[in-house]
Short mmCIF file of C-alpha atoms and ligand atoms in Angstrom, two decimals:
data_model
loop_
_atom_site.label_atom_id
_atom_site.label_comp_id
_atom_site.label_asym_id
_atom_site.label_seq_id
_atom_site.Cartn_x
_atom_site.Cartn_y
_atom_site.Cartn_z
CA MET A 1035 -16.84 -24.67 23.07
CA GLY A 1036 -13.13 -25.47 23.37
CA GLU A 1037 -10.35 -23.00 23.73
CA ALA A 1038 -9.99 -20.51 20.89
CA LYS A 1039 -7.50 -21.44 18.21
CA LYS A 1040 -4.72 -18.98 17.54
CA LEU A 1041 -3.96 -17.32 14.23
CA PHE A 1042 -0.69 -15.68 13.26
CA ILE A 1043 -0.53 -13.69 10.03
CA LYS A 1044 2.72 -12.36 8.62
CA THR A 1045 2.17 -9.62 6.09
CA TYR A 1046 4.50 -8.69 3.23
CA GLY A 1047 4.17 -6.15 0.41
CA CYS A 1048 1.82 -3.23 0.04
CA GLN A 1049 -0.82 -1.63 2.23
CA MET A 1050 -3.50 -3.56 0.41
CA ASN A 1051 -2.04 -6.70 1.95
CA VAL A 1052 -2.20 -5.05 5.38
CA TYR A 1053 -5.89 -4.36 4.84
CA ASP A 1054 -6.47 -7.90 3.54
CA SER A 1055 -4.70 -9.44 6.55
CA GLU A 1056 -7.09 -7.57 8.85
CA ARG A 1057 -10.07 -8.85 6.84
CA MET A 1058 -8.74 -12.44 6.88
CA ALA A 1059 -8.27 -12.33 10.64
CA GLU A 1060 -11.87 -11.21 10.95
CA ALA A 1061 -13.15 -13.87 8.56
CA LEU A 1062 -11.34 -16.57 10.53
CA GLY A 1063 -12.52 -14.99 13.77
CA GLY A 1064 -15.93 -16.37 12.77
CA ALA A 1065 -14.30 -19.82 12.58
CA GLY A 1066 -13.08 -19.61 16.17
CA TYR A 1067 -9.64 -18.05 15.72
CA VAL A 1068 -8.14 -15.23 17.74
CA ALA A 1069 -5.08 -13.31 16.58
CA THR A 1070 -1.69 -13.88 18.17
CA ASP A 1071 1.55 -12.07 17.44
CA ARG A 1072 3.69 -15.14 18.06
CA ALA A 1073 4.20 -17.76 15.39
CA ASP A 1074 5.36 -20.37 17.86
CA ASP A 1075 2.08 -20.57 19.72
CA ALA A 1076 -0.22 -20.35 16.71
CA ASP A 1077 -2.56 -23.10 15.48
CA MET A 1078 -2.56 -21.53 12.04
CA ILE A 1079 0.10 -19.44 10.33
CA LEU A 1080 -0.69 -17.47 7.19
CA LEU A 1081 1.99 -15.80 5.11
CA ASN A 1082 0.31 -12.97 3.19
CA THR A 1083 2.79 -12.55 0.40
CA CYS A 1084 4.04 -10.15 -2.26
CA HIS A 1085 5.21 -11.01 -5.77
CA ILE A 1086 6.27 -7.57 -6.98
CA ARG A 1087 10.03 -8.21 -7.08
CA GLU A 1088 12.00 -11.45 -7.03
CA LYS A 1089 13.37 -10.80 -3.54
CA ALA A 1090 9.86 -10.32 -2.19
CA ALA A 1091 8.69 -13.62 -3.67
CA GLU A 1092 11.73 -15.59 -2.49
CA LYS A 1093 11.20 -14.44 1.10
CA VAL A 1094 8.18 -16.71 1.24
CA TYR A 1095 10.15 -19.85 0.58
CA SER A 1096 12.83 -19.02 3.10
CA GLU A 1097 10.15 -18.25 5.70
CA LEU A 1098 8.43 -21.57 4.94
CA GLY A 1099 11.78 -23.30 5.40
CA ARG A 1100 12.11 -21.71 8.83
CA LEU A 1101 8.67 -23.03 9.80
CA LYS A 1102 9.69 -26.63 9.15
CA PRO A 1103 10.93 -27.47 12.67
CA LEU A 1104 7.80 -25.92 14.16
CA LYS A 1105 5.56 -28.06 11.97
CA ALA A 1106 7.63 -31.16 12.75
CA GLU A 1107 7.16 -30.50 16.46
CA ARG A 1108 3.42 -29.82 16.11
CA PRO A 1109 1.90 -31.68 13.16
CA ASP A 1110 -1.50 -30.09 13.90
CA LEU A 1111 -0.16 -26.65 13.00
CA LYS A 1112 -1.77 -25.44 9.76
CA ILE A 1113 0.28 -23.35 7.36
CA GLY A 1114 -1.18 -21.25 4.57
CA VAL A 1115 0.15 -18.98 1.84
CA THR A 1116 -2.08 -16.09 0.76
CA GLY A 1117 -1.54 -12.96 -1.32
CA CYS A 1118 0.16 -12.38 -4.62
CA VAL A 1119 2.67 -15.26 -4.54
CA ALA A 1120 -0.24 -17.60 -3.84
CA GLN A 1121 -2.03 -16.20 -6.89
CA ALA A 1122 1.02 -16.30 -9.15
CA GLU A 1123 2.42 -19.69 -8.17
CA GLY A 1124 -0.61 -21.62 -6.87
CA GLU A 1125 -0.01 -25.35 -6.61
CA GLU A 1126 3.71 -24.91 -7.28
CA ILE A 1127 4.00 -23.67 -3.68
CA MET A 1128 2.74 -26.99 -2.29
CA ARG A 1129 5.08 -28.86 -4.60
CA ARG A 1130 8.09 -26.85 -3.48
CA GLN A 1131 7.10 -26.91 0.18
CA PRO A 1132 4.82 -29.83 1.12
CA LEU A 1133 4.25 -28.48 4.63
CA VAL A 1134 1.83 -25.93 3.15
CA ASP A 1135 -1.82 -26.88 3.81
CA LEU A 1136 -3.59 -23.98 2.19
CA VAL A 1137 -3.02 -21.63 -0.75
CA VAL A 1138 -5.46 -18.81 -1.48
CA GLY A 1139 -5.28 -15.86 -3.87
CA PRO A 1140 -6.40 -12.30 -3.04
CA GLN A 1141 -9.78 -12.55 -4.75
CA SER A 1142 -10.93 -15.61 -2.79
CA TYR A 1143 -10.40 -14.59 0.83
CA HIS A 1144 -14.11 -14.72 1.59
CA ARG A 1145 -13.85 -18.49 1.07
CA LEU A 1146 -11.22 -18.85 3.81
CA PRO A 1147 -13.57 -20.19 6.53
CA GLN A 1148 -14.73 -23.06 4.28
CA MET A 1149 -11.14 -23.74 3.25
CA GLU A 1150 -10.08 -23.78 6.90
CA ALA A 1151 -12.74 -26.40 7.61
CA ARG A 1152 -11.33 -28.63 4.88
CA VAL A 1153 -7.82 -28.17 6.19
CA ALA A 1154 -8.99 -29.00 9.73
CA GLU A 1155 -10.19 -32.36 8.34
CA GLY A 1156 -6.67 -33.03 7.10
CA HIS A 1157 -7.10 -32.04 3.44
CA LYS A 1158 -5.09 -29.56 1.42
CA ALA A 1159 -6.98 -26.54 0.07
CA LEU A 1160 -6.19 -24.38 -2.95
CA ASP A 1161 -8.17 -21.48 -4.43
CA THR A 1162 -6.71 -19.05 -6.93
CA ASP A 1163 -9.94 -18.22 -8.81
CA PHE A 1164 -11.12 -14.79 -9.78
CA PRO A 1165 -14.70 -15.46 -8.64
CA GLU A 1166 -17.72 -13.46 -9.75
CA GLU A 1167 -18.97 -12.72 -6.26
CA ASP A 1168 -17.74 -9.67 -4.35
CA LYS A 1169 -15.27 -10.78 -1.72
CA PHE A 1170 -15.70 -7.54 0.18
CA GLU A 1171 -19.38 -8.08 0.75
CA THR A 1172 -18.79 -11.24 2.77
CA LEU A 1173 -15.54 -9.99 4.26
CA GLN A 1174 -17.13 -6.79 5.45
CA LYS A 1175 -18.34 -7.84 8.87
CA ARG A 1176 -15.80 -6.54 11.33
CA PRO A 1177 -15.99 -7.28 15.04
CA ARG A 1178 -16.92 -4.12 16.91
CA ALA A 1179 -13.56 -3.79 18.64
CA ALA A 1180 -11.97 -0.38 19.18
CA ARG A 1181 -8.98 0.40 16.99
CA GLY A 1182 -6.22 2.90 16.35
CA PRO A 1183 -6.93 6.35 14.92
CA SER A 1184 -5.71 5.58 11.38
CA ALA A 1185 -7.09 2.82 9.15
CA PHE A 1186 -6.78 1.53 5.60
CA LEU A 1187 -9.87 1.09 3.50
CA THR A 1188 -9.64 -0.65 0.14
CA VAL A 1189 -11.89 1.05 -2.43
CA GLN A 1190 -10.53 -0.30 -5.69
CA GLU A 1191 -8.57 -3.37 -6.56
CA GLY A 1192 -6.75 -4.80 -9.53
CA CYS A 1193 -5.25 -3.04 -12.49
CA ASP A 1194 -5.86 -2.77 -16.24
CA LYS A 1195 -2.75 -0.73 -17.02
CA PHE A 1196 -0.30 -3.56 -17.75
CA CYS A 1197 2.95 -1.70 -17.25
CA ALA A 1198 5.52 -3.93 -18.93
CA PHE A 1199 7.39 -4.75 -15.69
CA CYS A 1200 4.50 -5.35 -13.31
CA VAL A 1201 2.78 -8.48 -11.96
CA VAL A 1202 -0.18 -6.73 -10.34
CA PRO A 1203 -2.63 -7.11 -13.27
CA TYR A 1204 -1.96 -10.85 -13.10
CA THR A 1205 -2.02 -11.32 -9.33
CA ARG A 1206 -4.89 -8.96 -8.46
CA GLY A 1207 -6.87 -9.25 -11.64
CA ALA A 1208 -8.90 -6.62 -13.49
CA GLU A 1209 -9.63 -3.22 -12.02
CA VAL A 1210 -12.79 -3.23 -9.88
CA SER A 1211 -14.23 -0.37 -7.81
CA ARG A 1212 -16.34 -1.06 -4.74
CA PRO A 1213 -19.74 0.65 -4.58
CA ALA A 1214 -19.55 4.00 -2.74
CA ALA A 1215 -22.36 3.10 -0.31
CA ARG A 1216 -20.34 0.18 1.07
CA ILE A 1217 -17.26 2.32 1.48
CA LEU A 1218 -19.23 5.04 3.27
CA SER A 1219 -20.77 2.53 5.64
CA GLU A 1220 -17.42 0.89 6.33
CA ALA A 1221 -15.95 4.33 7.05
CA ARG A 1222 -18.82 5.20 9.43
CA ASP A 1223 -18.26 1.95 11.26
CA LEU A 1224 -14.54 2.69 11.55
CA VAL A 1225 -15.25 6.17 12.90
CA SER A 1226 -17.60 4.73 15.51
CA ARG A 1227 -14.68 2.60 16.68
CA GLY A 1228 -12.25 5.49 17.09
CA VAL A 1229 -10.81 5.93 13.60
CA ARG A 1230 -10.13 9.56 12.61
CA GLU A 1231 -8.17 9.03 9.40
CA VAL A 1232 -8.78 6.68 6.50
CA THR A 1233 -6.34 5.94 3.72
CA LEU A 1234 -8.27 4.80 0.67
CA LEU A 1235 -6.40 2.02 -1.07
CA GLY A 1236 -6.26 0.85 -4.64
CA GLN A 1237 -3.58 -0.20 -7.10
CA ASN A 1238 -4.91 2.67 -9.21
CA VAL A 1239 -6.97 4.40 -6.62
CA ASN A 1240 -7.52 7.59 -8.60
CA ALA A 1241 -9.16 5.55 -11.36
CA TYR A 1242 -11.91 4.80 -8.83
CA HIS A 1243 -15.37 4.80 -10.43
CA GLY A 1244 -17.70 2.99 -8.06
CA ALA A 1245 -21.50 2.95 -8.16
CA ALA A 1246 -22.91 6.09 -6.53
CA PRO A 1247 -24.97 5.64 -3.34
CA GLU A 1248 -28.19 6.73 -5.00
CA GLY A 1249 -27.69 4.54 -8.03
CA GLU A 1250 -26.67 7.37 -10.32
CA GLY A 1251 -23.07 7.78 -11.05
CA PRO A 1252 -20.44 6.43 -11.06
CA TRP A 1253 -18.64 8.37 -8.37
CA SER A 1254 -15.09 9.51 -8.99
CA LEU A 1255 -12.46 9.45 -6.27
CA ALA A 1256 -13.10 13.16 -5.75
CA ASP A 1257 -16.83 12.45 -5.24
CA LEU A 1258 -15.92 9.71 -2.79
CA ALA A 1259 -13.56 12.00 -0.87
CA ARG A 1260 -16.30 14.63 -0.59
CA GLY A 1261 -18.81 11.99 0.47
CA LEU A 1262 -16.44 10.77 3.17
CA ALA A 1263 -15.64 14.32 4.25
CA ALA A 1264 -19.30 14.70 5.24
CA ILE A 1265 -18.94 11.98 7.89
CA GLU A 1266 -18.74 13.63 11.27
CA GLY A 1267 -15.75 12.47 13.30
CA LEU A 1268 -13.73 11.50 10.27
CA GLU A 1269 -11.06 14.16 10.14
CA ARG A 1270 -8.60 13.10 7.49
CA ILE A 1271 -8.73 11.40 4.12
CA ARG A 1272 -5.75 10.07 2.18
CA TYR A 1273 -5.46 7.81 -0.83
CA THR A 1274 -2.81 5.72 -2.50
CA THR A 1275 -1.55 4.73 -5.14
CA SER A 1276 -2.37 6.99 -8.07
CA HIS A 1277 -1.48 6.82 -11.75
CA PRO A 1278 -0.60 10.10 -13.50
CA ASN A 1279 -3.04 9.41 -16.34
CA ASP A 1280 -5.99 9.14 -13.94
CA MET A 1281 -5.33 12.38 -12.07
CA ALA A 1282 -8.63 14.02 -12.99
CA ASP A 1283 -9.36 17.69 -12.63
CA ASP A 1284 -12.08 17.20 -10.00
CA LEU A 1285 -9.55 15.41 -7.79
CA ILE A 1286 -6.99 18.20 -8.19
CA GLN A 1287 -9.75 20.66 -7.30
CA ALA A 1288 -10.66 18.62 -4.22
CA HIS A 1289 -7.10 19.15 -2.98
CA ALA A 1290 -7.77 22.88 -3.15
CA ASP A 1291 -11.11 23.02 -1.36
CA CYS A 1292 -11.78 19.82 0.59
CA ASP A 1293 -10.15 20.47 3.98
CA LYS A 1294 -10.19 16.86 5.08
CA LEU A 1295 -8.28 15.70 2.02
CA MET A 1296 -4.64 15.73 3.15
CA PRO A 1297 -1.97 17.61 1.13
CA TYR A 1298 -0.02 14.51 0.15
CA LEU A 1299 0.13 12.72 -3.16
CA HIS A 1300 1.92 9.51 -4.06
CA LEU A 1301 2.25 9.73 -7.83
CA PRO A 1302 4.75 7.20 -9.22
CA VAL A 1303 6.44 8.05 -12.51
CA GLN A 1304 9.08 5.24 -12.63
CA SER A 1305 11.39 7.00 -15.12
CA GLY A 1306 12.15 10.45 -16.53
CA SER A 1307 13.02 9.17 -20.00
CA ASP A 1308 10.28 9.18 -22.64
CA ARG A 1309 11.90 6.26 -24.40
CA ILE A 1310 11.81 4.16 -21.25
CA LEU A 1311 8.35 5.36 -20.27
CA LYS A 1312 7.15 4.17 -23.66
CA ALA A 1313 8.90 0.81 -23.28
CA MET A 1314 7.30 0.52 -19.83
CA ASN A 1315 3.85 1.15 -21.37
CA ARG A 1316 3.23 4.02 -18.95
CA LYS A 1317 1.37 5.96 -21.67
CA HIS A 1318 2.61 9.43 -20.75
CA THR A 1319 5.77 11.48 -21.24
CA ALA A 1320 8.03 13.11 -18.67
CA ARG A 1321 6.77 16.55 -19.80
CA GLN A 1322 3.14 15.51 -19.29
CA TYR A 1323 4.00 14.36 -15.78
CA LEU A 1324 5.78 17.63 -14.97
CA ASP A 1325 2.88 19.66 -16.39
CA LEU A 1326 0.48 17.66 -14.23
CA ILE A 1327 2.59 18.36 -11.13
CA ALA A 1328 2.55 22.06 -12.03
CA ARG A 1329 -1.25 22.04 -12.32
CA ILE A 1330 -1.60 20.28 -8.96
CA ARG A 1331 0.79 22.71 -7.28
CA ALA A 1332 -1.01 25.69 -8.79
CA ARG A 1333 -4.08 24.64 -6.83
CA ARG A 1334 -2.42 23.23 -3.74
CA PRO A 1335 1.05 24.80 -3.47
CA ASP A 1336 2.06 23.02 -0.27
CA ILE A 1337 1.19 19.52 -1.46
CA MET A 1338 3.79 16.90 -0.54
CA LEU A 1339 4.83 14.73 -3.45
CA SER A 1340 5.97 11.16 -3.33
CA GLY A 1341 6.94 8.76 -6.11
CA ASP A 1342 8.26 5.37 -7.18
CA PHE A 1343 11.26 4.82 -9.47
CA ILE A 1344 12.74 1.84 -11.26
CA VAL A 1345 16.37 1.85 -12.43
CA GLY A 1346 17.89 -0.63 -14.83
CA PHE A 1347 14.76 -1.32 -16.88
CA PRO A 1348 15.80 -3.23 -20.06
CA GLY A 1349 17.43 -0.83 -22.52
CA GLU A 1350 18.00 1.99 -19.99
CA THR A 1351 21.10 3.96 -21.03
CA ASP A 1352 23.15 6.44 -19.01
CA GLU A 1353 21.31 9.20 -20.82
CA ASP A 1354 17.88 7.76 -19.91
CA PHE A 1355 19.03 7.57 -16.32
CA GLU A 1356 20.26 11.20 -16.34
CA GLN A 1357 16.79 12.19 -17.51
CA THR A 1358 15.30 10.44 -14.49
CA LEU A 1359 17.62 12.43 -12.22
CA ALA A 1360 16.62 15.62 -14.04
CA LEU A 1361 12.94 14.87 -13.52
CA ILE A 1362 13.53 14.28 -9.81
CA GLU A 1363 15.40 17.60 -9.62
CA ALA A 1364 12.48 19.32 -11.29
CA VAL A 1365 9.81 17.83 -9.01
CA ASN A 1366 11.48 17.91 -5.59
CA TYR A 1367 10.00 14.91 -3.77
CA GLY A 1368 9.31 14.84 -0.05
CA GLN A 1369 9.28 11.05 -0.02
CA ALA A 1370 9.99 8.28 -2.55
CA TYR A 1371 10.58 4.59 -3.12
CA SER A 1372 13.09 3.31 -5.64
CA PHE A 1373 13.97 -0.12 -6.90
CA LYS A 1374 16.30 -1.99 -9.17
CA TYR A 1375 14.34 -3.54 -12.01
CA SER A 1376 13.45 -7.15 -11.25
CA PRO A 1377 12.31 -9.30 -14.20
CA ARG A 1378 9.01 -10.96 -13.30
CA PRO A 1379 7.93 -14.19 -15.01
CA GLY A 1380 4.98 -13.67 -17.33
CA THR A 1381 5.39 -9.91 -17.76
CA PRO A 1382 6.28 -8.51 -21.22
CA ALA A 1383 9.54 -6.84 -20.11
CA ALA A 1384 10.94 -10.08 -18.68
CA GLU A 1385 11.45 -11.39 -22.22
CA ARG A 1386 13.18 -8.28 -23.54
CA ALA A 1387 16.74 -7.72 -24.62
CA GLY A 1388 18.80 -4.83 -23.29
CA HIS A 1389 19.59 -6.31 -19.90
CA VAL A 1390 21.35 -3.72 -17.73
CA ASP A 1391 24.44 -4.98 -15.95
CA ASP A 1392 23.77 -5.41 -12.24
CA ALA A 1393 26.76 -3.30 -11.17
CA VAL A 1394 25.51 -0.46 -13.40
CA ALA A 1395 21.98 -0.71 -11.99
CA THR A 1396 23.33 -0.78 -8.44
CA GLU A 1397 25.34 2.39 -9.04
CA ARG A 1398 22.35 4.14 -10.64
CA LEU A 1399 20.17 3.20 -7.69
CA ARG A 1400 22.77 4.57 -5.29
CA ARG A 1401 22.93 7.92 -7.09
CA LEU A 1402 19.16 8.16 -7.41
CA GLN A 1403 18.62 7.37 -3.75
CA ALA A 1404 21.27 9.89 -2.70
CA LEU A 1405 19.42 12.60 -4.62
CA LEU A 1406 16.03 11.56 -3.25
CA GLU A 1407 17.40 11.50 0.26
CA ARG A 1408 18.81 15.01 -0.11
CA GLN A 1409 15.40 16.24 -1.26
CA GLN A 1410 13.59 14.41 1.49
CA LYS A 1411 15.86 15.89 4.16
CA ALA A 1412 15.53 19.41 2.78
CA VAL A 1413 11.74 19.15 2.59
CA GLN A 1414 11.63 17.87 6.16
CA GLN A 1415 14.03 20.58 7.35
CA ALA A 1416 11.82 23.23 5.74
CA MET A 1417 9.01 22.18 8.10
CA VAL A 1418 10.88 23.69 11.05
CA GLY A 1419 9.07 26.82 12.24
CA ARG A 1420 5.82 25.86 10.51
CA GLU A 1421 2.48 25.03 12.10
CA VAL A 1422 0.92 21.74 11.05
CA GLY A 1423 -1.93 19.48 12.08
CA VAL A 1424 -0.89 16.25 13.77
CA LEU A 1425 -3.08 13.20 14.40
CA PHE A 1426 -1.63 11.59 17.51
CA GLU A 1427 -1.42 7.82 17.26
CA LYS A 1428 0.56 6.46 20.20
CA PRO A 1429 2.88 7.19 23.12
CA GLY A 1430 6.41 8.20 22.13
CA ARG A 1431 9.62 6.50 23.12
CA MET A 1432 10.37 9.06 25.83
CA PRO A 1433 8.12 9.39 28.88
CA GLY A 1434 5.57 12.18 28.53
CA GLN A 1435 5.87 12.11 24.76
CA ILE A 1436 3.23 11.37 22.13
CA VAL A 1437 3.72 10.75 18.41
CA GLY A 1438 1.58 11.09 15.35
CA LYS A 1439 1.56 12.03 11.69
CA SER A 1440 1.51 15.52 10.28
CA ASP A 1441 -0.78 16.55 7.44
CA TYR A 1442 2.22 15.84 5.19
CA LEU A 1443 2.74 12.38 6.70
CA HIS A 1444 5.89 13.21 8.64
CA ALA A 1445 6.23 11.48 12.00
CA VAL A 1446 6.03 14.18 14.68
CA HIS A 1447 6.68 13.80 18.40
CA VAL A 1448 5.72 16.35 21.04
CA PRO A 1449 5.68 16.52 24.81
CA GLY A 1450 2.00 16.06 25.65
CA PRO A 1451 -0.66 14.13 27.53
CA GLN A 1452 -1.67 10.61 26.43
CA ASP A 1453 -5.31 11.59 26.22
CA LEU A 1454 -4.56 13.48 23.00
CA ILE A 1455 -4.03 10.14 21.27
CA GLY A 1456 -6.74 9.86 18.66
CA GLN A 1457 -7.03 13.64 18.25
CA VAL A 1458 -5.76 16.13 15.69
CA ARG A 1459 -3.97 19.15 17.19
CA ARG A 1460 -2.02 22.11 15.84
CA VAL A 1461 1.69 21.74 16.40
CA ARG A 1462 4.64 24.07 15.83
CA ILE A 1463 7.62 22.18 14.42
CA VAL A 1464 10.81 23.03 16.29
CA GLU A 1465 13.34 20.51 15.04
CA SER A 1466 14.04 18.05 12.25
CA THR A 1467 15.85 14.87 13.25
CA SER A 1468 16.87 11.96 11.04
CA ASN A 1469 13.52 10.19 10.78
CA SER A 1470 11.06 12.51 12.39
CA LEU A 1471 10.13 16.01 13.47
CA ALA A 1472 9.95 17.39 16.97
CA GLY A 1473 7.20 19.85 17.80
CA GLU A 1474 5.26 21.71 20.48
CA LEU A 1475 1.52 21.82 20.97
CA ILE A 1476 0.06 25.24 20.18
N1 SAH B 2786 -0.03 0.61 -8.63
C1 SAH B 2786 1.07 1.34 -8.24
C2 SAH B 2786 2.13 0.54 -7.54
C3 SAH B 2786 2.58 -0.76 -8.11
S1 SAH B 2786 3.81 -1.68 -7.28
C4 SAH B 2786 1.56 2.13 -9.43
O1 SAH B 2786 1.08 1.98 -10.51
O2 SAH B 2786 2.43 2.94 -9.28
C5 SAH B 2786 4.80 -0.52 -6.46
C6 SAH B 2786 6.06 -0.16 -7.15
O3 SAH B 2786 6.90 -1.26 -7.29
C7 SAH B 2786 5.90 0.37 -8.56
O4 SAH B 2786 5.47 1.69 -8.59
C8 SAH B 2786 7.26 0.16 -9.12
O5 SAH B 2786 8.08 1.27 -8.88
C9 SAH B 2786 7.78 -1.03 -8.36
N2 SAH B 2786 7.83 -2.23 -9.21
C10 SAH B 2786 6.80 -2.89 -9.76
N3 SAH B 2786 7.24 -3.93 -10.51
C11 SAH B 2786 8.59 -3.92 -10.42
C12 SAH B 2786 9.62 -4.74 -10.98
N4 SAH B 2786 9.35 -5.75 -11.80
N5 SAH B 2786 10.91 -4.43 -10.66
C13 SAH B 2786 11.21 -3.39 -9.86
N6 SAH B 2786 10.27 -2.60 -9.31
C14 SAH B 2786 8.98 -2.84 -9.58
FE1 SF4 B 2787 1.53 -2.23 -11.92
FE2 SF4 B 2787 1.41 -0.29 -13.69
FE3 SF4 B 2787 -0.82 -1.29 -12.66
FE4 SF4 B 2787 0.79 0.18 -11.16
S1 SF4 B 2787 -0.33 0.89 -12.99
S2 SF4 B 2787 -0.19 -1.75 -10.59
S3 SF4 B 2787 2.80 -0.36 -11.90
S4 SF4 B 2787 0.60 -2.36 -13.96
FE1 F3S B 2788 2.98 -7.01 -3.71
FE2 F3S B 2788 0.67 -7.86 -4.50
FE3 F3S B 2788 0.86 -5.55 -3.23
S1 F3S B 2788 2.53 -8.08 -5.59
S2 F3S B 2788 2.86 -4.84 -3.84
S3 F3S B 2788 1.31 -7.52 -2.39
S4 F3S B 2788 -0.49 -6.03 -4.90
#
């Protein structure tokens, strides 16, 4: 056998893409590739892309432009585009940028090795199908290498919600839940390789309803969390992203009595105005969201809340925007993401009237982010003096320091020995700095 070929993957977008990039690297590992973290010495470069906002999608074309000299220098270099831009734009990518050899959408990654073989023979390869077969089944085989203490695990993919602004139902396809038995076995394998925390991923992860291990079922996300909690050595379970309308009672209850389920919930609401929520097709009101938060907090008072917000959705008035600020005030978020509305081709909202002036949207985003930042800081500051669990992940920047994530997902650094990496320890928080917390081992 010749020398191993080198694979460089650049990942954009959400955590699901991070998970997919790992799976693709493994799938191509079987075709003789080893991962490299340098584009300039790779034999194949894959851009695993995101289509959620215009800026995200345009990044791909500028990155491809930057690869041009590299390809000119080394014509054998293979360049591929994967992910949601690949799904949304397909062949158009090769038209706009002829240096691209391979385009593959998220539901066809299990076909990558065959596609690579075609590309190696000098052909172009394109696959943006939504095939019947389960990509995860063939993508499942991971090499038995050790890995870091925290891992992503995709349990559900696709979305049937069709929010008026969103491309995900088109790029990821219909909502599909993986069978629980496969998830449990993947989790056991991860634990055997050093993983202590899994974050279950899905575009609507709390809508999970996969086949139960014993054939009865389906299992809900709460059932899955309890099933995973029974795995010895797995210490923490997280999940993201959830939709308010799928926040079932058994899941709320699991936050009260399943110790391994971490007290953190990413529950996007997008807007605090009922008029805008309706136009967005979110199918709930601001009041229903606030009532839900109250029910969750009644059972898990310390739960950390996180959200996503869009400003400048078509038709959003100053009053609608004030209602969003009021909702944020009422919830008190520990963490949040916020965006200016970006019209996406093919989505219902892209065709609508009521365009919000860019300067207005920019100013709204600034005010919203200032409020969220104040909340975030205050929530972080309130951790000082408290005792929390921390899963240590790596050495810190200072000598003799280790860093990890608290139960509430804050970065925490403490003075401590390296051999605690991979373990959960109790820590007393002593200081809140700009991006992290400082603590002491108890
Ligand atoms: N499935 C998740 C996340 C979807 S994408 C959910 O339902 O919440 C992540 C976030 O990107 C969304 O929550 C939304 O806030 C933002 N987003 C999606 N489409 C957008 C668009 N066209 N313009 C601006 N932000 C958008
Ligand atoms: Fe997009 Fe809405 Fe589905 Fe989330 S729930 S992925 S925002 S369509
Ligand atoms: Fe982006 Fe696709 Fe994720 S559009 S946010 S990479 S599902």
